[in-house]
PDB file of C-alpha atoms in Angstrom:
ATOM      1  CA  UNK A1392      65.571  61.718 123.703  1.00 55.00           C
ATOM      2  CA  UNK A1393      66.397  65.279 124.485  1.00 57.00           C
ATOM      3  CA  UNK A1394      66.748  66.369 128.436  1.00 57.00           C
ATOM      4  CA  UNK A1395      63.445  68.137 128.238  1.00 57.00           C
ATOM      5  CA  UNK A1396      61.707  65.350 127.195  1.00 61.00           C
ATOM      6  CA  UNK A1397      63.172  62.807 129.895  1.00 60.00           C
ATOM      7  CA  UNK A1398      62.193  65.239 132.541  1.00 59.00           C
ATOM      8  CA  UNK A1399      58.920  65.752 131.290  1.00 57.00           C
ATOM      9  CA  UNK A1400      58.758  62.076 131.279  1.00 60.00           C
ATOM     10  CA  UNK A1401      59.274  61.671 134.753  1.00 57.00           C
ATOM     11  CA  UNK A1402      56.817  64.104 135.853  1.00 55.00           C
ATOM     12  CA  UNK A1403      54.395  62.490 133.814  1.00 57.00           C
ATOM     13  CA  UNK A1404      55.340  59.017 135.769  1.00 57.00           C
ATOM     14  CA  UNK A1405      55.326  60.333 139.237  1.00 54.00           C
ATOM     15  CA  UNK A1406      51.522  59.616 140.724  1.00 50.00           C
ATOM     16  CA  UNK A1407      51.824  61.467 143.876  1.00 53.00           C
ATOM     17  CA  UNK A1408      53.427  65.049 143.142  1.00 53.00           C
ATOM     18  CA  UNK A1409      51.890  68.112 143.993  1.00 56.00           C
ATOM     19  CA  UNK A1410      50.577  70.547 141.240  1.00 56.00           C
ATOM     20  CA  UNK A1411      53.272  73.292 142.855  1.00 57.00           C
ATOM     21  CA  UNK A1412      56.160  70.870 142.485  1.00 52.00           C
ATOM     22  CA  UNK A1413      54.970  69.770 139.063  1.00 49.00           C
ATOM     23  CA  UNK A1414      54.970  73.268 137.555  1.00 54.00           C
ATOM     24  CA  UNK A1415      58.595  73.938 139.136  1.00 54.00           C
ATOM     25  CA  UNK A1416      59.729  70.547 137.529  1.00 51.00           C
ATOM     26  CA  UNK A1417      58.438  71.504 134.032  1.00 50.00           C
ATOM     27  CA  UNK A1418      59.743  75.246 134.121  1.00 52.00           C
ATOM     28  CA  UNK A1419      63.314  73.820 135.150  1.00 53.00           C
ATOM     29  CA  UNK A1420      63.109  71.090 132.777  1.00 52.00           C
ATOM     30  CA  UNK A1421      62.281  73.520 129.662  1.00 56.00           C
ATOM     31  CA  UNK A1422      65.216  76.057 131.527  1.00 57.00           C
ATOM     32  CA  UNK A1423      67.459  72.766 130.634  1.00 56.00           C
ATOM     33  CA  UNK A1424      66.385  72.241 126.981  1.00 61.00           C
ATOM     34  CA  UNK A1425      66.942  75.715 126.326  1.00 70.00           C
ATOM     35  CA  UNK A1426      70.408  75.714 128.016  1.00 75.00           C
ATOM     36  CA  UNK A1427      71.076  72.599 125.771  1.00 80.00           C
ATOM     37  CA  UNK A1428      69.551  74.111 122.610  1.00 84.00           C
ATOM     38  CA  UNK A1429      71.691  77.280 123.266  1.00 85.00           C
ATOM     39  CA  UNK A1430      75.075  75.156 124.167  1.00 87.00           C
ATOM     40  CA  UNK A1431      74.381  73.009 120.899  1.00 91.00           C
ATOM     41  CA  UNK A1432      73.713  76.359 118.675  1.00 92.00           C
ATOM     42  CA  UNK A1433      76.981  77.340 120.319  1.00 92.00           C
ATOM     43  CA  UNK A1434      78.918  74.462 119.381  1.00 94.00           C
ATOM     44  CA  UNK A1435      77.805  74.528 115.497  1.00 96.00           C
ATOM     45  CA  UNK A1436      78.815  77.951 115.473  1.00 96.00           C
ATOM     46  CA  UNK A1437      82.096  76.968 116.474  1.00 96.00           C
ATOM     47  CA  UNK A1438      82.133  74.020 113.446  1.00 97.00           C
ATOM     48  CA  UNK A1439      81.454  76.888 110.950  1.00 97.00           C
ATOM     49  CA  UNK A1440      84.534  78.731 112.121  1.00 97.00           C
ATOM     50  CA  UNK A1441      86.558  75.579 112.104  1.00 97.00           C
ATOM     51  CA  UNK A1442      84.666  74.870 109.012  1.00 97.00           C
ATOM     52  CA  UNK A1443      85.909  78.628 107.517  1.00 97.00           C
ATOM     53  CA  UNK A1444      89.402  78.251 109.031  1.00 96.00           C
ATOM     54  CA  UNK A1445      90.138  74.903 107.334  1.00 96.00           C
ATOM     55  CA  UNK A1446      88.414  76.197 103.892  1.00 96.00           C
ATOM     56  CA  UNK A1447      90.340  79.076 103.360  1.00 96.00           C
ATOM     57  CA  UNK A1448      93.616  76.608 104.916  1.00 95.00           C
ATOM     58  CA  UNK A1449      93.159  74.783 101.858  1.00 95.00           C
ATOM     59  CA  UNK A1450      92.560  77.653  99.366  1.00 94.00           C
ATOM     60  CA  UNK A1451      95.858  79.047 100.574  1.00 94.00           C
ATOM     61  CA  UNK A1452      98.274  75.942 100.264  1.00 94.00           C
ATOM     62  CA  UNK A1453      95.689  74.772  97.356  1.00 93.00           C
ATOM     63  CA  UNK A1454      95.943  71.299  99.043  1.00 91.00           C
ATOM     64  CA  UNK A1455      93.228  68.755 100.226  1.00 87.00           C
ATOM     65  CA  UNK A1456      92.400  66.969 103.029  1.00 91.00           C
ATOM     66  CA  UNK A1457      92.087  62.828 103.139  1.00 93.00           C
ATOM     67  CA  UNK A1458      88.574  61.428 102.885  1.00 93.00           C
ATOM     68  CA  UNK A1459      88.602  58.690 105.150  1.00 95.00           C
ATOM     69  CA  UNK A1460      91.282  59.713 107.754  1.00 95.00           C
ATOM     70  CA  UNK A1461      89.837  63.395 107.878  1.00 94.00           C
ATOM     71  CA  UNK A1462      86.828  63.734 105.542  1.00 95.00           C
ATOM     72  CA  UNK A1463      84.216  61.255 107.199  1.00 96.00           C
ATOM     73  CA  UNK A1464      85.215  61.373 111.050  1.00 96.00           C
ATOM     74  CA  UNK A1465      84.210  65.026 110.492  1.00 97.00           C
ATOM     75  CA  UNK A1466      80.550  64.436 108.921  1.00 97.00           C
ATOM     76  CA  UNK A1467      79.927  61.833 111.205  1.00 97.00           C
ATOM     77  CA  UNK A1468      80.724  64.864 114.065  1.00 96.00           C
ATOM     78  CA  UNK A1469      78.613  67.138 112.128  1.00 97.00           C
ATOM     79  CA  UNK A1470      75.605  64.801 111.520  1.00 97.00           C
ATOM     80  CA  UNK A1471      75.702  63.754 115.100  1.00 94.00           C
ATOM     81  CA  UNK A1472      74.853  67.767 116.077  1.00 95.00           C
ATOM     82  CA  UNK A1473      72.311  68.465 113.028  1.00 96.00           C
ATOM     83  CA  UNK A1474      70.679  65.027 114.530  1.00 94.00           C
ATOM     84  CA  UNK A1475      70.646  66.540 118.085  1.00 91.00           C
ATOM     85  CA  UNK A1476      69.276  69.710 116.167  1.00 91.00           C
ATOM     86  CA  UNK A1477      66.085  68.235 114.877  1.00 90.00           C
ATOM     87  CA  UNK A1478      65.466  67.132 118.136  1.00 87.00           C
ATOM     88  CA  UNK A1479      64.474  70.611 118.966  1.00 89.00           C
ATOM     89  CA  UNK A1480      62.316  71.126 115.676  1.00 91.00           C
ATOM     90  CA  UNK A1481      59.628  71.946 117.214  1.00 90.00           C
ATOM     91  CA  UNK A1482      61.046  74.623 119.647  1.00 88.00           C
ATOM     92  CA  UNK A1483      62.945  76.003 116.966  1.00 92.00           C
ATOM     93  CA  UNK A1484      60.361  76.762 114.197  1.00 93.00           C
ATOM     94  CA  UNK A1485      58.470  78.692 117.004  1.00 91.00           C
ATOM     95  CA  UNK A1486      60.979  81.100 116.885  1.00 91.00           C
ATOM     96  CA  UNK A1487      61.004  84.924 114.570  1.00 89.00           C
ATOM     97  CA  UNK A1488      62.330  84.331 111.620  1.00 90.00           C
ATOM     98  CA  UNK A1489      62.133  80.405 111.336  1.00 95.00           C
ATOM     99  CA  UNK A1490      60.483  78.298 109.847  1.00 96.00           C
ATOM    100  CA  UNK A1491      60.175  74.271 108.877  1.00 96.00           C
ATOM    101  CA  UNK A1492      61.858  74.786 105.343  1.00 97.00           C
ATOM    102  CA  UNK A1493      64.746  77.497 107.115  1.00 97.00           C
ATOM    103  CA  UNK A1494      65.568  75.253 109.406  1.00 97.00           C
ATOM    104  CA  UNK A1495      65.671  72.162 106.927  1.00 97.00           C
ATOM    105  CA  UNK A1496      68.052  74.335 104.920  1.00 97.00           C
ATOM    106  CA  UNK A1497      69.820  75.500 107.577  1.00 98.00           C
ATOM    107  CA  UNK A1498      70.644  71.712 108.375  1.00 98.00           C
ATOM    108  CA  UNK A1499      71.494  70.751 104.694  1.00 98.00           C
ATOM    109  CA  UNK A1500      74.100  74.060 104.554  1.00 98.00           C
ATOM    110  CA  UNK A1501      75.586  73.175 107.754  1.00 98.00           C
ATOM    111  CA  UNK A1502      76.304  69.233 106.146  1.00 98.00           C
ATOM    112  CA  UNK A1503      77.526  70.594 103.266  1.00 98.00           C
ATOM    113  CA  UNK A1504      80.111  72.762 104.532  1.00 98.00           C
ATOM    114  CA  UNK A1505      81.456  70.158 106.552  1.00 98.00           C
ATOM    115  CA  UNK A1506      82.367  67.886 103.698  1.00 96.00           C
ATOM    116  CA  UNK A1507      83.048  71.441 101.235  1.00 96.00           C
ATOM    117  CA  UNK A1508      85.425  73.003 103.710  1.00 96.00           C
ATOM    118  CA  UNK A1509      87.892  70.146 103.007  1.00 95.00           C
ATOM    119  CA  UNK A1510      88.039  70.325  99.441  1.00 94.00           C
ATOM    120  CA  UNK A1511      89.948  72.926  97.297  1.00 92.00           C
ATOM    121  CA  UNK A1512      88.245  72.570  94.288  1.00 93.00           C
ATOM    122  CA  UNK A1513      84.788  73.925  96.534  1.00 94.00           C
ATOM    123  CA  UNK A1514      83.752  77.065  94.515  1.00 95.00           C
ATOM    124  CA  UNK A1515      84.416  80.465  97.358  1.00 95.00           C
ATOM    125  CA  UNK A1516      81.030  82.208  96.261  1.00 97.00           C
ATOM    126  CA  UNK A1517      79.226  79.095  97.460  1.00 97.00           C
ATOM    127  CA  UNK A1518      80.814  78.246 100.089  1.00 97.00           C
ATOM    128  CA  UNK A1519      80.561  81.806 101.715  1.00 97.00           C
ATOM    129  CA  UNK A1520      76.667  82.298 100.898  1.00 98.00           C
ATOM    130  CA  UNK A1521      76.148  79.283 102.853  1.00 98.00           C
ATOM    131  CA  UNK A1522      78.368  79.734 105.648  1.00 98.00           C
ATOM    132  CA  UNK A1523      77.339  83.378 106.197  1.00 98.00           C
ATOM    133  CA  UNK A1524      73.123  82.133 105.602  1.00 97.00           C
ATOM    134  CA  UNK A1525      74.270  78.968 108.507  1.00 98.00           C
ATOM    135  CA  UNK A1526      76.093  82.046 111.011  1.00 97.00           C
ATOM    136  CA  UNK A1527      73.321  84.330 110.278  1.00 97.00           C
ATOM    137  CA  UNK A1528      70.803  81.907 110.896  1.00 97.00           C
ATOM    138  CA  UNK A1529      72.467  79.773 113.822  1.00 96.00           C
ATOM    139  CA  UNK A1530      73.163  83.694 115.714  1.00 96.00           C
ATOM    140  CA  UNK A1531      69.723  84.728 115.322  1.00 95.00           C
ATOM    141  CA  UNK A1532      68.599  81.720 117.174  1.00 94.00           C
ATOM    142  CA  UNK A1533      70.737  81.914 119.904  1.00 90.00           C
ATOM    143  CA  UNK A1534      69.624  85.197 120.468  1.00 91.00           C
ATOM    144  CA  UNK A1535      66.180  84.556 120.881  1.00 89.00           C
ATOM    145  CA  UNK A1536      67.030  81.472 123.151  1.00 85.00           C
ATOM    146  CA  UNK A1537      68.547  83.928 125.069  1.00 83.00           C
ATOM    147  CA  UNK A1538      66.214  86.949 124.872  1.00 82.00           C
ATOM    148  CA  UNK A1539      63.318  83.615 125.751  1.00 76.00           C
ATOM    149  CA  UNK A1540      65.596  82.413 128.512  1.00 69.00           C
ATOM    150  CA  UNK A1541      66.064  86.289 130.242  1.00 69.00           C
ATOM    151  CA  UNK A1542      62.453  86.458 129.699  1.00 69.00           C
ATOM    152  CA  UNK A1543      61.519  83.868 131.998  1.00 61.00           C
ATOM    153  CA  UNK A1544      63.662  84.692 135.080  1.00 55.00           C
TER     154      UNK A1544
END
């Protein structure tokens, strides 16, 4: 369950609030999704320049990294966030520029550069399509979570 949704829950369970109270409940608790959507956009960002940084790592000392020890504890990282992600589908696909099959590849990109970033034999041309299509896409969200967020207050 995302924040939103638990605090939309609650107003939904509460018999005796007053309409005024309700409303100011609802605005805050869609102010908190989209401070959690933008601190979650935030964070992936910050995987695909880890993601970048350890790629090009490897490239340089043309070494890899271990699969279980480094490989998979990564992913599972990864997958948790594109999980929390889809939690805001809905939002999301509301935005300019976004749509249900963007965002879907959006997700897929962002799991495949976790597990290609570790792995020297990962072809550069691919690798940098999809990391600059994840950055592009992942920035241009944020901004209009933002440019929404300014709008309100």
């Amino acid at each position: 369950l995302t924040v939103k949704t638990i605090c939309l829950k609650i107003c939904n369970n509460v018999k005796f609030i007053s309409k005024q109270y309700y409303k100011i409940i609802v605005i805050n608790c869609k102010n908190i999704g989209g401070l959690v959507m933008y601190t979650l956009i935030n964070e992936l960002l910050k995987e695909l320049q880890y993601m970048a940084s350890s790629y090009n790592e490897i490239k340089l000392t043309q070494s890899e990294k271990q699969f279980h020890r480094d490989v998979v504890p990564y992913v599972k990282k990864i997958d948790g966030l594109t999980e929390e992600l889809s939690h805001y589908h809905d939002e999301l696909i509301q935005f300019p520029y976004m749509n249900k099959e963007k965002l879907e590849m959006l997700v897929k990109h962002i799991k495949e550069l976790s597990v290609e970033c570790h792995y020297n034999k990962t072809s550069k041309k691919l690798f940098n399509e999809k990391l600059k299509s994840a950055n592009y896409d992942l920035t241009n969200l944020l901004k209009h979570i933002k440019d929404k967020e300014e709008s309100i207050h």
